[in-house]
PDB file of C-alpha atoms in Angstrom:
ATOM      1  CA  GLN A  13      21.257 232.676 198.166  1.00 54.00           C
ATOM      2  CA  GLN A  14      24.117 232.047 196.968  1.00 61.00           C
ATOM      3  CA  GLN A  15      24.997 234.077 193.453  1.00 90.00           C
ATOM      4  CA  VAL A  16      28.595 232.671 193.249  1.00 96.00           C
ATOM      5  CA  LYS A  17      29.137 228.579 192.854  1.00 97.00           C
ATOM      6  CA  GLN A  18      32.716 227.241 193.523  1.00 97.00           C
ATOM      7  CA  SER A  19      34.274 223.960 192.943  1.00 97.00           C
ATOM      8  CA  PRO A  20      36.079 221.973 193.583  1.00 97.00           C
ATOM      9  CA  GLN A  21      36.566 222.784 197.365  1.00 97.00           C
ATOM     10  CA  SER A  22      39.793 221.716 197.305  1.00 98.00           C
ATOM     11  CA  LEU A  23      42.049 220.470 194.413  1.00 97.00           C
ATOM     12  CA  ILE A  24      45.637 219.209 194.624  1.00 98.00           C
ATOM     13  CA  VAL A  25      47.665 219.579 191.261  1.00 98.00           C
ATOM     14  CA  GLN A  26      51.235 217.953 190.468  1.00 98.00           C
ATOM     15  CA  LYS A  27      54.044 221.094 189.090  1.00 97.00           C
ATOM     16  CA  GLY A  28      53.476 221.249 185.533  1.00 98.00           C
ATOM     17  CA  GLY A  29      49.985 219.824 185.272  1.00 98.00           C
ATOM     18  CA  ILE A  30      46.683 222.349 184.895  1.00 98.00           C
ATOM     19  CA  SER A  31      44.563 223.404 187.864  1.00 98.00           C
ATOM     20  CA  ILE A  32      41.001 224.156 186.267  1.00 98.00           C
ATOM     21  CA  ILE A  33      39.178 225.825 189.148  1.00 98.00           C
ATOM     22  CA  ASN A  34      35.238 226.960 187.583  1.00 98.00           C
ATOM     23  CA  CYS A  35      32.567 229.271 188.478  1.00 98.00           C
ATOM     24  CA  ALA A  36      28.536 229.700 187.974  1.00 98.00           C
ATOM     25  CA  TYR A  37      26.339 232.362 188.702  1.00 97.00           C
ATOM     26  CA  GLU A  38      23.403 233.793 188.701  1.00 94.00           C
ATOM     27  CA  ASN A  39      22.838 237.373 188.633  1.00 91.00           C
ATOM     28  CA  THR A  40      22.974 237.734 184.959  1.00 91.00           C
ATOM     29  CA  ALA A  41      23.139 241.885 185.801  1.00 89.00           C
ATOM     30  CA  PHE A  42      26.801 240.660 186.474  1.00 91.00           C
ATOM     31  CA  ASP A  43      29.480 243.119 184.172  1.00 90.00           C
ATOM     32  CA  TYR A  44      33.338 242.126 185.745  1.00 92.00           C
ATOM     33  CA  PHE A  45      33.941 238.376 187.054  1.00 95.00           C
ATOM     34  CA  PRO A  46      37.741 238.522 188.937  1.00 95.00           C
ATOM     35  CA  TRP A  47      40.618 236.331 190.455  1.00 97.00           C
ATOM     36  CA  TYR A  48      41.413 236.364 193.762  1.00 97.00           C
ATOM     37  CA  GLN A  49      44.132 234.605 195.293  1.00 98.00           C
ATOM     38  CA  GLN A  50      45.245 234.563 198.946  1.00 98.00           C
ATOM     39  CA  PHE A  51      47.961 233.271 200.357  1.00 96.00           C
ATOM     40  CA  PRO A  52      47.584 232.633 204.292  1.00 93.00           C
ATOM     41  CA  GLY A  53      47.422 235.855 206.479  1.00 90.00           C
ATOM     42  CA  LYS A  54      47.241 238.042 202.772  1.00 93.00           C
ATOM     43  CA  GLY A  55      44.258 240.056 200.914  1.00 96.00           C
ATOM     44  CA  PRO A  56      43.275 238.406 198.488  1.00 97.00           C
ATOM     45  CA  ALA A  57      45.528 239.032 195.487  1.00 96.00           C
ATOM     46  CA  LEU A  58      43.620 240.529 191.846  1.00 94.00           C
ATOM     47  CA  LEU A  59      44.774 237.801 189.707  1.00 96.00           C
ATOM     48  CA  ILE A  60      43.125 238.041 186.288  1.00 95.00           C
ATOM     49  CA  ALA A  61      39.293 239.676 185.682  1.00 94.00           C
ATOM     50  CA  ILE A  62      37.484 239.390 182.340  1.00 94.00           C
ATOM     51  CA  ARG A  63      33.978 241.167 181.189  1.00 91.00           C
ATOM     52  CA  PRO A  64      31.057 239.026 179.630  1.00 90.00           C
ATOM     53  CA  ASP A  65      31.663 240.251 175.708  1.00 91.00           C
ATOM     54  CA  VAL A  66      35.268 238.266 175.904  1.00 92.00           C
ATOM     55  CA  SER A  67      34.982 234.536 175.721  1.00 95.00           C
ATOM     56  CA  GLU A  68      38.736 233.686 176.768  1.00 96.00           C
ATOM     57  CA  LYS A  69      41.909 236.350 178.480  1.00 96.00           C
ATOM     58  CA  LYS A  70      45.184 235.170 179.213  1.00 97.00           C
ATOM     59  CA  GLU A  71      47.763 236.627 181.262  1.00 96.00           C
ATOM     60  CA  GLY A  72      51.014 234.068 181.458  1.00 96.00           C
ATOM     61  CA  ARG A  73      49.821 230.770 182.640  1.00 97.00           C
ATOM     62  CA  PHE A  74      46.440 231.672 184.541  1.00 98.00           C
ATOM     63  CA  THR A  75      43.490 231.862 181.492  1.00 98.00           C
ATOM     64  CA  ILE A  76      39.814 232.633 182.493  1.00 97.00           C
ATOM     65  CA  SER A  77      36.896 230.928 179.960  1.00 97.00           C
ATOM     66  CA  PHE A  78      33.606 232.626 180.268  1.00 97.00           C
ATOM     67  CA  ASN A  79      30.604 231.250 179.231  1.00 96.00           C
ATOM     68  CA  LYS A  80      27.810 233.725 178.857  1.00 95.00           C
ATOM     69  CA  SER A  81      25.061 231.546 177.913  1.00 95.00           C
ATOM     70  CA  ALA A  82      25.605 229.213 180.296  1.00 96.00           C
ATOM     71  CA  LYS A  83      26.777 231.518 183.390  1.00 96.00           C
ATOM     72  CA  GLN A  84      30.088 230.099 184.034  1.00 97.00           C
ATOM     73  CA  PHE A  85      33.799 231.291 184.370  1.00 98.00           C
ATOM     74  CA  SER A  86      36.749 229.165 184.434  1.00 98.00           C
ATOM     75  CA  LEU A  87      40.695 230.228 185.231  1.00 98.00           C
ATOM     76  CA  HIS A  88      43.011 227.312 184.209  1.00 98.00           C
ATOM     77  CA  ILE A  89      46.561 227.245 185.843  1.00 98.00           C
ATOM     78  CA  MET A  90      49.301 226.139 182.979  1.00 98.00           C
ATOM     79  CA  ASP A  91      52.544 224.103 184.477  1.00 98.00           C
ATOM     80  CA  SER A  92      51.001 224.994 188.301  1.00 98.00           C
ATOM     81  CA  GLN A  93      54.016 225.353 190.039  1.00 98.00           C
ATOM     82  CA  PRO A  94      53.861 225.240 194.367  1.00 97.00           C
ATOM     83  CA  GLY A  95      54.013 228.462 194.737  1.00 97.00           C
ATOM     84  CA  ASP A  96      50.929 228.500 193.034  1.00 98.00           C
ATOM     85  CA  SER A  97      49.654 226.749 196.194  1.00 98.00           C
ATOM     86  CA  ALA A  98      46.977 228.992 197.647  1.00 98.00           C
ATOM     87  CA  THR A  99      43.408 229.906 198.138  1.00 98.00           C
ATOM     88  CA  TYR A 100      41.500 230.713 195.037  1.00 98.00           C
ATOM     89  CA  PHE A 101      38.133 232.646 194.969  1.00 98.00           C
ATOM     90  CA  CYS A 102      36.276 233.538 191.594  1.00 97.00           C
ATOM     91  CA  ALA A 103      34.079 236.870 192.332  1.00 96.00           C
ATOM     92  CA  ALA A 104      31.066 238.868 190.166  1.00 94.00           C
ATOM     93  CA  SER A 105      30.377 242.535 190.343  1.00 91.00           C
ATOM     94  CA  THR A 106      27.993 244.869 189.612  1.00 84.00           C
ATOM     95  CA  ALA A 107      27.505 248.403 190.883  1.00 78.00           C
ATOM     96  CA  SER A 108      31.517 247.561 192.979  1.00 80.00           C
ATOM     97  CA  LYS A 109      29.718 245.331 194.965  1.00 88.00           C
ATOM     98  CA  LEU A 110      32.085 242.091 194.609  1.00 92.00           C
ATOM     99  CA  THR A 111      29.753 238.781 195.264  1.00 94.00           C
ATOM    100  CA  PHE A 112      32.804 235.852 195.790  1.00 96.00           C
ATOM    101  CA  GLY A 113      32.872 231.758 195.311  1.00 97.00           C
ATOM    102  CA  THR A 114      33.812 230.084 198.189  1.00 96.00           C
ATOM    103  CA  GLY A 115      37.301 228.873 197.469  1.00 97.00           C
ATOM    104  CA  THR A 116      38.707 226.930 196.224  1.00 98.00           C
ATOM    105  CA  ARG A 117      42.042 225.661 197.849  1.00 98.00           C
ATOM    106  CA  LEU A 118      44.860 224.214 195.689  1.00 98.00           C
ATOM    107  CA  GLN A 119      47.926 222.378 196.446  1.00 98.00           C
ATOM    108  CA  VAL A 120      50.683 221.900 193.731  1.00 98.00           C
ATOM    109  CA  THR A 121      52.807 219.124 194.670  1.00 97.00           C
ATOM    110  CA  LEU A 122      56.095 218.286 193.658  1.00 92.00           C
TER     111      LEU A 122
ATOM    112  CA  LYS B  20      52.844 252.958 194.266  1.00 70.00           C
ATOM    113  CA  ALA B  21      51.905 252.094 197.907  1.00 83.00           C
ATOM    114  CA  GLY B  22      49.165 249.425 197.969  1.00 93.00           C
ATOM    115  CA  VAL B  23      46.488 249.497 200.422  1.00 96.00           C
ATOM    116  CA  THR B  24      46.900 249.755 204.157  1.00 97.00           C
ATOM    117  CA  GLN B  25      45.173 248.944 207.305  1.00 98.00           C
ATOM    118  CA  THR B  26      45.236 249.314 210.533  1.00 97.00           C
ATOM    119  CA  PRO B  27      46.000 247.588 213.335  1.00 97.00           C
ATOM    120  CA  ARG B  28      46.197 244.501 211.728  1.00 97.00           C
ATOM    121  CA  TYR B  29      45.217 242.835 215.016  1.00 97.00           C
ATOM    122  CA  LEU B  30      42.102 243.361 217.830  1.00 97.00           C
ATOM    123  CA  ILE B  31      41.263 241.953 219.749  1.00 98.00           C
ATOM    124  CA  LYS B  32      37.977 242.706 221.883  1.00 98.00           C
ATOM    125  CA  THR B  33      35.230 241.414 224.258  1.00 98.00           C
ATOM    126  CA  ARG B  34      31.675 241.340 224.114  1.00 98.00           C
ATOM    127  CA  GLY B  35      29.902 244.946 223.567  1.00 98.00           C
ATOM    128  CA  GLN B  36      32.628 246.661 223.209  1.00 98.00           C
ATOM    129  CA  GLN B  37      32.717 248.728 220.405  1.00 98.00           C
ATOM    130  CA  VAL B  38      36.376 249.016 217.118  1.00 98.00           C
ATOM    131  CA  THR B  39      37.086 251.812 214.504  1.00 98.00           C
ATOM    132  CA  LEU B  40      39.547 249.779 212.165  1.00 98.00           C
ATOM    133  CA  SER B  41      41.109 252.697 208.961  1.00 98.00           C
ATOM    134  CA  CYS B  42      41.487 252.048 205.578  1.00 98.00           C
ATOM    135  CA  SER B  43      44.154 253.994 203.525  1.00 98.00           C
ATOM    136  CA  PRO B  44      43.304 253.622 199.629  1.00 96.00           C
ATOM    137  CA  ILE B  45      45.803 253.116 196.828  1.00 94.00           C
ATOM    138  CA  SER B  46      47.255 256.550 195.963  1.00 93.00           C
ATOM    139  CA  GLY B  47      44.620 258.273 192.918  1.00 90.00           C
ATOM    140  CA  HIS B  48      41.790 255.231 194.270  1.00 91.00           C
ATOM    141  CA  ARG B  49      38.428 257.192 195.187  1.00 91.00           C
ATOM    142  CA  SER B  50      36.313 254.376 195.299  1.00 92.00           C
ATOM    143  CA  VAL B  51      36.721 252.245 199.523  1.00 94.00           C
ATOM    144  CA  SER B  52      34.840 249.023 199.309  1.00 95.00           C
ATOM    145  CA  TRP B  53      34.785 247.023 202.916  1.00 97.00           C
ATOM    146  CA  TYR B  54      34.463 243.195 203.328  1.00 97.00           C
ATOM    147  CA  GLN B  55      33.863 240.822 206.434  1.00 98.00           C
ATOM    148  CA  GLN B  56      35.851 237.349 205.933  1.00 97.00           C
ATOM    149  CA  THR B  57      34.913 234.280 207.824  1.00 96.00           C
ATOM    150  CA  PRO B  58      36.022 230.813 207.461  1.00 92.00           C
ATOM    151  CA  GLY B  59      32.013 229.911 207.657  1.00 90.00           C
ATOM    152  CA  GLN B  60      30.276 233.006 205.480  1.00 91.00           C
ATOM    153  CA  GLY B  61      32.933 233.595 203.164  1.00 93.00           C
ATOM    154  CA  LEU B  62      33.918 236.675 201.582  1.00 96.00           C
ATOM    155  CA  GLN B  63      30.887 239.358 202.284  1.00 96.00           C
ATOM    156  CA  PHE B  64      30.330 243.005 201.777  1.00 95.00           C
ATOM    157  CA  LEU B  65      29.936 244.910 204.189  1.00 97.00           C
ATOM    158  CA  PHE B  66      29.469 248.410 202.151  1.00 94.00           C
ATOM    159  CA  GLU B  67      31.678 250.821 199.659  1.00 93.00           C
ATOM    160  CA  TYR B  68      31.739 254.250 200.087  1.00 93.00           C
ATOM    161  CA  PHE B  69      32.981 257.237 196.503  1.00 91.00           C
ATOM    162  CA  SER B  70      33.450 260.486 197.098  1.00 90.00           C
ATOM    163  CA  GLU B  71      33.134 260.687 200.776  1.00 93.00           C
ATOM    164  CA  THR B  72      29.207 258.855 200.350  1.00 93.00           C
ATOM    165  CA  GLN B  73      28.284 255.397 200.639  1.00 93.00           C
ATOM    166  CA  ARG B  74      27.000 254.270 197.471  1.00 89.00           C
ATOM    167  CA  ASN B  75      26.669 250.892 198.219  1.00 89.00           C
ATOM    168  CA  LYS B  76      25.454 248.508 201.244  1.00 93.00           C
ATOM    169  CA  GLY B  77      25.431 244.633 201.775  1.00 93.00           C
ATOM    170  CA  ASN B  78      23.267 242.951 204.538  1.00 94.00           C
ATOM    171  CA  PHE B  79      24.261 243.567 207.476  1.00 96.00           C
ATOM    172  CA  PRO B  80      23.674 244.715 210.818  1.00 96.00           C
ATOM    173  CA  GLY B  81      23.454 248.221 211.620  1.00 96.00           C
ATOM    174  CA  ARG B  82      26.032 248.191 214.337  1.00 97.00           C
ATOM    175  CA  PHE B  83      28.205 248.226 211.415  1.00 98.00           C
ATOM    176  CA  SER B  84      28.778 251.493 209.559  1.00 97.00           C
ATOM    177  CA  GLY B  85      31.876 253.492 207.790  1.00 97.00           C
ATOM    178  CA  ARG B  86      32.463 256.117 206.553  1.00 97.00           C
ATOM    179  CA  GLN B  87      35.463 257.924 203.610  1.00 97.00           C
ATOM    180  CA  PHE B  88      36.771 261.053 204.197  1.00 97.00           C
ATOM    181  CA  SER B  89      38.062 264.061 202.123  1.00 95.00           C
ATOM    182  CA  ASN B  90      41.562 261.866 201.805  1.00 94.00           C
ATOM    183  CA  SER B  91      39.855 259.172 200.242  1.00 94.00           C
ATOM    184  CA  ARG B  92      40.883 257.446 203.128  1.00 97.00           C
ATOM    185  CA  SER B  93      37.719 255.479 205.163  1.00 98.00           C
ATOM    186  CA  GLU B  94      37.035 254.310 208.989  1.00 98.00           C
ATOM    187  CA  MET B  95      34.572 252.031 209.393  1.00 98.00           C
ATOM    188  CA  ASN B  96      32.868 251.040 213.171  1.00 98.00           C
ATOM    189  CA  VAL B  97      31.381 248.149 214.435  1.00 98.00           C
ATOM    190  CA  SER B  98      29.531 248.895 217.518  1.00 96.00           C
ATOM    191  CA  THR B  99      28.043 246.281 220.503  1.00 97.00           C
ATOM    192  CA  LEU B 100      30.912 243.671 219.433  1.00 98.00           C
ATOM    193  CA  GLU B 101      29.209 239.659 219.032  1.00 97.00           C
ATOM    194  CA  LEU B 102      31.085 236.881 219.226  1.00 97.00           C
ATOM    195  CA  GLY B 103      30.415 236.397 215.498  1.00 96.00           C
ATOM    196  CA  ASP B 104      31.575 239.147 215.090  1.00 98.00           C
ATOM    197  CA  SER B 105      34.922 237.581 214.822  1.00 98.00           C
ATOM    198  CA  ALA B 106      36.096 238.001 211.398  1.00 97.00           C
ATOM    199  CA  LEU B 107      39.372 239.212 209.736  1.00 98.00           C
ATOM    200  CA  TYR B 108      38.272 242.306 207.916  1.00 98.00           C
ATOM    201  CA  LEU B 109      39.341 243.745 204.681  1.00 98.00           C
ATOM    202  CA  CYS B 110      39.708 246.827 202.464  1.00 97.00           C
ATOM    203  CA  ALA B 111      39.512 247.435 199.088  1.00 95.00           C
ATOM    204  CA  SER B 112      40.198 250.373 197.051  1.00 94.00           C
ATOM    205  CA  SER B 113      39.579 250.754 193.159  1.00 91.00           C
ATOM    206  CA  TYR B 114      40.243 253.865 190.955  1.00 83.00           C
ATOM    207  CA  GLN B 115      36.486 253.648 189.174  1.00 70.00           C
ATOM    208  CA  ARG B 116      36.909 254.702 186.284  1.00 55.00           C
ATOM    209  CA  GLN B 117      34.968 254.013 183.677  1.00 48.00           C
ATOM    210  CA  GLY B 118      34.607 250.330 182.512  1.00 47.00           C
ATOM    211  CA  GLY B 119      37.315 249.422 184.917  1.00 52.00           C
ATOM    212  CA  ASN B 120      36.242 248.153 188.861  1.00 76.00           C
ATOM    213  CA  GLU B 121      39.813 246.159 189.592  1.00 87.00           C
ATOM    214  CA  GLN B 122      39.718 246.588 193.332  1.00 92.00           C
ATOM    215  CA  PHE B 123      42.660 245.823 194.928  1.00 94.00           C
ATOM    216  CA  PHE B 124      43.171 244.514 198.861  1.00 96.00           C
ATOM    217  CA  GLY B 125      44.635 245.564 201.958  1.00 97.00           C
ATOM    218  CA  PRO B 126      46.447 242.953 204.047  1.00 97.00           C
ATOM    219  CA  GLY B 127      42.865 243.208 206.480  1.00 97.00           C
ATOM    220  CA  THR B 128      42.537 243.667 210.017  1.00 98.00           C
ATOM    221  CA  ARG B 129      42.148 240.616 211.922  1.00 97.00           C
ATOM    222  CA  LEU B 130      39.416 241.350 214.951  1.00 98.00           C
ATOM    223  CA  THR B 131      38.930 238.621 217.958  1.00 98.00           C
ATOM    224  CA  VAL B 132      36.160 239.175 219.876  1.00 98.00           C
ATOM    225  CA  LEU B 133      35.983 237.374 223.774  1.00 97.00           C
TER     226      LEU B 133
END
């Protein structure tokens, strides 16, 4: 049973554009929602995270929007750059166990 | 502060063999979790250790086991390897302070089973 659904599977955005990745979860016990960025041959790197008592969190060009009632959260990457080209994973956590989405491969073109 | 380190980075084994992977967490981190990453199943949680005790376990067969030492370093073992065990095995460490459970991943060990 997939508890965290992520979309889209792949995304192509022009340089300077906004990249938006969406996730939905089922388990209301989840209490922590991080986003990870992974480059080929590397481990996932923590990008930004949010807790369910907050509706939005912004760090630089990265923003998480969280809708607790809809059980959805999303990552917005403003002013997308070619260096942002990577695979992005949303995750949800309870009791230190991370449940990951299936990943979104982002390509930022010049 | 040094990040999470994993050794070895690459391993090739044959079916039926066993393998041991090692993980050194970030200094001061007491929780170590292991994940398996494959193209088909994505990132899946294996288990978590905290203060030398397994605190959480995913849905993997008993061939997958782990342990944590007093210095928080952790090892995972896979016995009787199967072709389907070929994957990137990732270790993540966390400080586990109250209200915070950020997990930081190592580069992984790429296991190929022939």
